[in-house]
mmCIF file of C-alpha atoms in Angstrom:
data_model
loop_
_atom_site.group_PDB
_atom_site.id
_atom_site.type_symbol
_atom_site.label_atom_id
_atom_site.label_comp_id
_atom_site.label_asym_id
_atom_site.label_seq_id
_atom_site.Cartn_x
_atom_site.Cartn_y
_atom_site.Cartn_z
ATOM 1 C CA GLN G 104 -33.518 -22.856 -48.949
ATOM 2 C CA GLN G 105 -32.114 -20.715 -50.789
ATOM 3 C CA GLU G 106 -28.559 -19.241 -51.213
ATOM 4 C CA ALA G 107 -27.546 -15.899 -51.589
ATOM 5 C CA PRO G 108 -24.876 -14.801 -54.105
ATOM 6 C CA SER G 109 -21.758 -14.033 -53.284
ATOM 7 C CA LEU G 110 -21.679 -10.487 -54.404
ATOM 8 C CA VAL G 111 -24.696 -9.764 -52.494
ATOM 9 C CA ILE G 112 -23.267 -11.564 -49.101
ATOM 10 C CA ALA G 113 -19.970 -8.989 -50.060
ATOM 11 C CA ALA G 114 -22.481 -5.961 -50.557
ATOM 12 C CA TRP G 115 -24.120 -6.595 -47.292
ATOM 13 C CA ARG G 116 -20.837 -7.618 -45.628
ATOM 14 C CA LEU G 117 -19.610 -4.002 -46.805
ATOM 15 C CA THR G 118 -21.797 -1.961 -45.583
ATOM 16 C CA ILE G 119 -22.638 -3.728 -42.174
ATOM 17 C CA ALA G 120 -18.510 -2.900 -41.627
ATOM 18 C CA THR G 121 -19.169 1.040 -43.109
ATOM 19 C CA LEU G 122 -21.632 1.452 -40.784
ATOM 20 C CA VAL G 123 -20.009 0.020 -37.979
ATOM 21 C CA LEU G 124 -16.854 1.850 -38.638
ATOM 22 C CA LEU G 125 -18.256 5.566 -39.620
ATOM 23 C CA PRO G 126 -18.692 6.402 -35.707
ATOM 24 C CA ALA G 127 -15.164 6.278 -35.173
ATOM 25 C CA ALA G 128 -14.172 7.984 -38.505
ATOM 26 C CA PHE G 129 -16.342 10.659 -37.518
ATOM 27 C CA LEU G 130 -15.007 10.924 -34.092
ATOM 28 C CA LYS G 131 -11.473 10.800 -35.237
ATOM 29 C CA ARG G 132 -11.966 12.730 -38.245
ATOM 30 C CA ARG G 133 -13.355 15.662 -35.708
ATOM 31 C CA ALA G 134 -11.010 18.747 -36.556
ATOM 32 C CA GLU G 135 -11.132 18.301 -40.206
ATOM 33 C CA LEU G 136 -14.858 18.620 -40.126
ATOM 34 C CA ARG G 137 -14.852 21.495 -38.467
ATOM 35 C CA THR G 138 -12.832 23.070 -41.872
ATOM 36 C CA LEU G 139 -15.464 22.466 -44.321
ATOM 37 C CA SER G 140 -16.852 24.922 -46.079
ATOM 38 C CA LYS G 141 -20.558 25.626 -46.455
ATOM 39 C CA LYS G 142 -21.011 24.441 -50.328
ATOM 40 C CA GLU G 143 -18.614 21.064 -49.143
ATOM 41 C CA TRP G 144 -20.830 20.375 -46.215
ATOM 42 C CA ALA G 145 -24.017 20.731 -48.380
ATOM 43 C CA LEU G 146 -22.714 18.043 -50.889
ATOM 44 C CA ALA G 147 -21.883 16.027 -47.717
ATOM 45 C CA LEU G 148 -25.410 16.502 -46.641
ATOM 46 C CA LEU G 149 -27.194 15.896 -49.850
ATOM 47 C CA SER G 150 -25.157 12.855 -50.811
ATOM 48 C CA GLY G 151 -25.649 11.294 -46.836
ATOM 49 C CA SER G 152 -21.687 11.496 -47.309
ATOM 50 C CA PRO G 153 -18.575 14.014 -47.228
ATOM 51 C CA VAL G 154 -17.203 11.277 -49.381
ATOM 52 C CA LEU G 155 -18.589 14.223 -52.482
ATOM 53 C CA THR G 156 -16.234 16.437 -50.492
ATOM 54 C CA LEU G 157 -12.962 14.822 -51.298
ATOM 55 C CA PRO G 158 -10.270 15.832 -53.991
ATOM 56 C CA PRO G 159 -9.496 14.087 -57.045
ATOM 57 C CA ARG G 160 -6.422 12.157 -55.765
ATOM 58 C CA THR G 161 -8.318 10.501 -53.264
ATOM 59 C CA TRP G 162 -10.886 9.203 -55.241
ATOM 60 C CA LEU G 163 -8.115 7.589 -57.572
ATOM 61 C CA PHE G 164 -6.641 5.839 -54.613
ATOM 62 C CA LEU G 165 -10.632 5.092 -53.201
ATOM 63 C CA GLY G 166 -10.948 3.216 -56.852
ATOM 64 C CA LEU G 167 -7.676 1.317 -56.761
ATOM 65 C CA LEU G 168 -8.499 0.308 -53.398
ATOM 66 C CA ALA G 169 -12.011 -0.953 -54.645
ATOM 67 C CA LEU G 170 -10.280 -2.118 -57.531
ATOM 68 C CA VAL G 171 -6.782 -4.158 -56.355
ATOM 69 C CA PRO G 172 -7.354 -6.139 -52.785
ATOM 70 C CA THR G 173 -11.504 -6.507 -52.668
ATOM 71 C CA VAL G 174 -11.930 -7.652 -56.466
ATOM 72 C CA GLY G 175 -8.665 -9.026 -56.785
ATOM 73 C CA GLY G 176 -9.138 -10.082 -53.184
ATOM 74 C CA HIS G 177 -12.382 -11.663 -52.976
ATOM 75 C CA GLY G 178 -11.949 -13.280 -56.854
ATOM 76 C CA LEU G 179 -9.356 -15.258 -55.608
ATOM 77 C CA VAL G 180 -11.130 -16.249 -52.816
ATOM 78 C CA ASN G 181 -14.215 -17.416 -55.109
ATOM 79 C CA LEU G 182 -11.006 -18.993 -57.265
ATOM 80 C CA SER G 183 -9.386 -21.169 -54.155
ATOM 81 C CA LEU G 184 -12.736 -22.006 -53.540
ATOM 82 C CA ARG G 185 -13.880 -23.456 -56.523
ATOM 83 C CA ARG G 186 -10.140 -26.047 -55.977
ATOM 84 C CA LEU G 187 -10.045 -26.051 -52.412
ATOM 85 C CA PRO G 188 -11.676 -27.316 -49.111
ATOM 86 C CA ALA G 189 -13.843 -24.446 -47.141
ATOM 87 C CA PRO G 190 -11.771 -24.985 -44.383
ATOM 88 C CA THR G 191 -8.449 -24.751 -45.770
ATOM 89 C CA VAL G 192 -9.863 -21.637 -47.633
ATOM 90 C CA GLY G 193 -11.212 -20.125 -44.162
ATOM 91 C CA LEU G 194 -7.999 -20.500 -42.795
ATOM 92 C CA PHE G 195 -5.461 -18.944 -45.195
ATOM 93 C CA LEU G 196 -8.662 -15.903 -44.991
ATOM 94 C CA LEU G 197 -7.268 -16.154 -41.312
ATOM 95 C CA GLY G 198 -3.831 -14.834 -42.136
ATOM 96 C CA GLU G 199 -5.760 -11.858 -43.620
ATOM 97 C CA PRO G 200 -5.188 -9.613 -40.491
ATOM 98 C CA LEU G 201 -1.781 -10.336 -40.173
ATOM 99 C CA GLY G 202 -0.501 -8.809 -43.462
ATOM 100 C CA ALA G 203 -2.342 -6.329 -43.320
ATOM 101 C CA ALA G 204 -0.730 -5.778 -39.784
ATOM 102 C CA ALA G 205 2.657 -6.641 -41.075
ATOM 103 C CA LEU G 206 2.278 -3.826 -44.404
ATOM 104 C CA ALA G 207 1.458 -1.708 -41.611
ATOM 105 C CA VAL G 208 4.576 -2.160 -39.601
ATOM 106 C CA LEU G 209 6.314 -2.181 -42.675
ATOM 107 C CA PHE G 210 4.940 1.428 -44.526
ATOM 108 C CA PHE G 211 3.548 3.130 -41.632
ATOM 109 C CA GLY G 212 6.005 2.461 -38.154
ATOM 110 C CA GLY G 213 3.871 1.417 -35.887
ATOM 111 C CA GLY G 214 2.156 -2.280 -34.503
ATOM 112 C CA ARG G 215 1.922 -4.351 -31.113
ATOM 113 C CA ALA G 216 4.664 -6.324 -31.789
ATOM 114 C CA GLY G 217 3.775 -8.800 -28.850
ATOM 115 C CA ILE G 218 -0.112 -9.299 -30.035
ATOM 116 C CA PHE G 219 1.382 -9.479 -33.842
ATOM 117 C CA LEU G 220 3.987 -12.485 -32.757
ATOM 118 C CA VAL G 221 1.108 -14.700 -30.722
ATOM 119 C CA ALA G 222 -1.191 -14.114 -33.283
ATOM 120 C CA LEU G 223 1.414 -15.072 -35.863
ATOM 121 C CA VAL G 224 2.133 -18.301 -34.195
ATOM 122 C CA LEU G 225 -1.567 -19.363 -33.115
ATOM 123 C CA PHE G 226 -1.996 -18.717 -37.605
ATOM 124 C CA PHE G 227 1.607 -20.900 -38.608
ATOM 125 C CA GLY G 228 0.410 -23.304 -35.638
ATOM 126 C CA GLY G 229 -2.771 -23.681 -37.103
ATOM 127 C CA LEU G 230 -2.044 -24.355 -41.064
ATOM 128 C CA SER G 231 0.777 -27.068 -39.043
ATOM 129 C CA TYR G 232 -2.067 -28.976 -37.667
ATOM 130 C CA ILE G 233 -4.522 -29.150 -40.686
ATOM 131 C CA GLY G 234 -1.655 -30.429 -43.263
ATOM 132 C CA ALA G 235 -0.515 -33.078 -40.744
ATOM 133 C CA VAL G 236 -4.246 -34.371 -39.958
ATOM 134 C CA ARG G 237 -4.436 -33.868 -44.038
ATOM 135 C CA ARG G 238 -1.329 -35.909 -44.460
ATOM 136 C CA GLN G 239 -2.559 -38.615 -41.060
ATOM 137 C CA GLU G 240 -5.946 -39.097 -43.421
ATOM 138 C CA SER G 241 -4.562 -39.455 -46.626
ATOM 139 C CA ARG G 242 -1.976 -42.058 -45.318
ATOM 140 C CA ASN G 243 -4.548 -44.295 -43.247
ATOM 141 C CA THR G 244 -7.496 -44.172 -46.449
ATOM 142 C CA GLY G 245 -3.888 -44.444 -48.435
ATOM 143 C CA SER G 246 -5.157 -41.376 -51.623
ATOM 144 C CA GLU G 247 -3.936 -38.493 -52.565
ATOM 145 C CA PRO G 248 -5.938 -35.553 -49.080
ATOM 146 C CA GLU G 249 -9.346 -34.745 -51.871
ATOM 147 C CA VAL G 250 -9.294 -31.501 -53.442
ATOM 148 C CA THR G 251 -12.823 -30.444 -54.627
ATOM 149 C CA GLY G 252 -13.199 -28.870 -58.314
#
């Protein structure tokens, strides 16, 4: 069995996420789509997407969004997979939506505090459980917890 390169996996994951979220974006931005000129629609149709009609400032922020969280985030995940066991890295990745929710509350003042608190308790409970199990394993074997890399 041959493994797919991580870049191919990331590309497919982002493509599928885009296809899943695209209908929701069109439903929410229906009013904005109605204001597009004929030239903007022509560009959008030729490119297969209305993305060519975006102003330069939006392109700047899209570029920064691609560069910082995507490249930086995936790079940190790949680096941590070299140094830590995969289940530990996977558990920390579960905290990503919590961080995004916290930033949304901080910057946009919205959110569902009850659900967020339940998720926070579950997340930190899972981290505590994994840490306790690893400490117990290291006591039973008399060695430090194994870190790959």
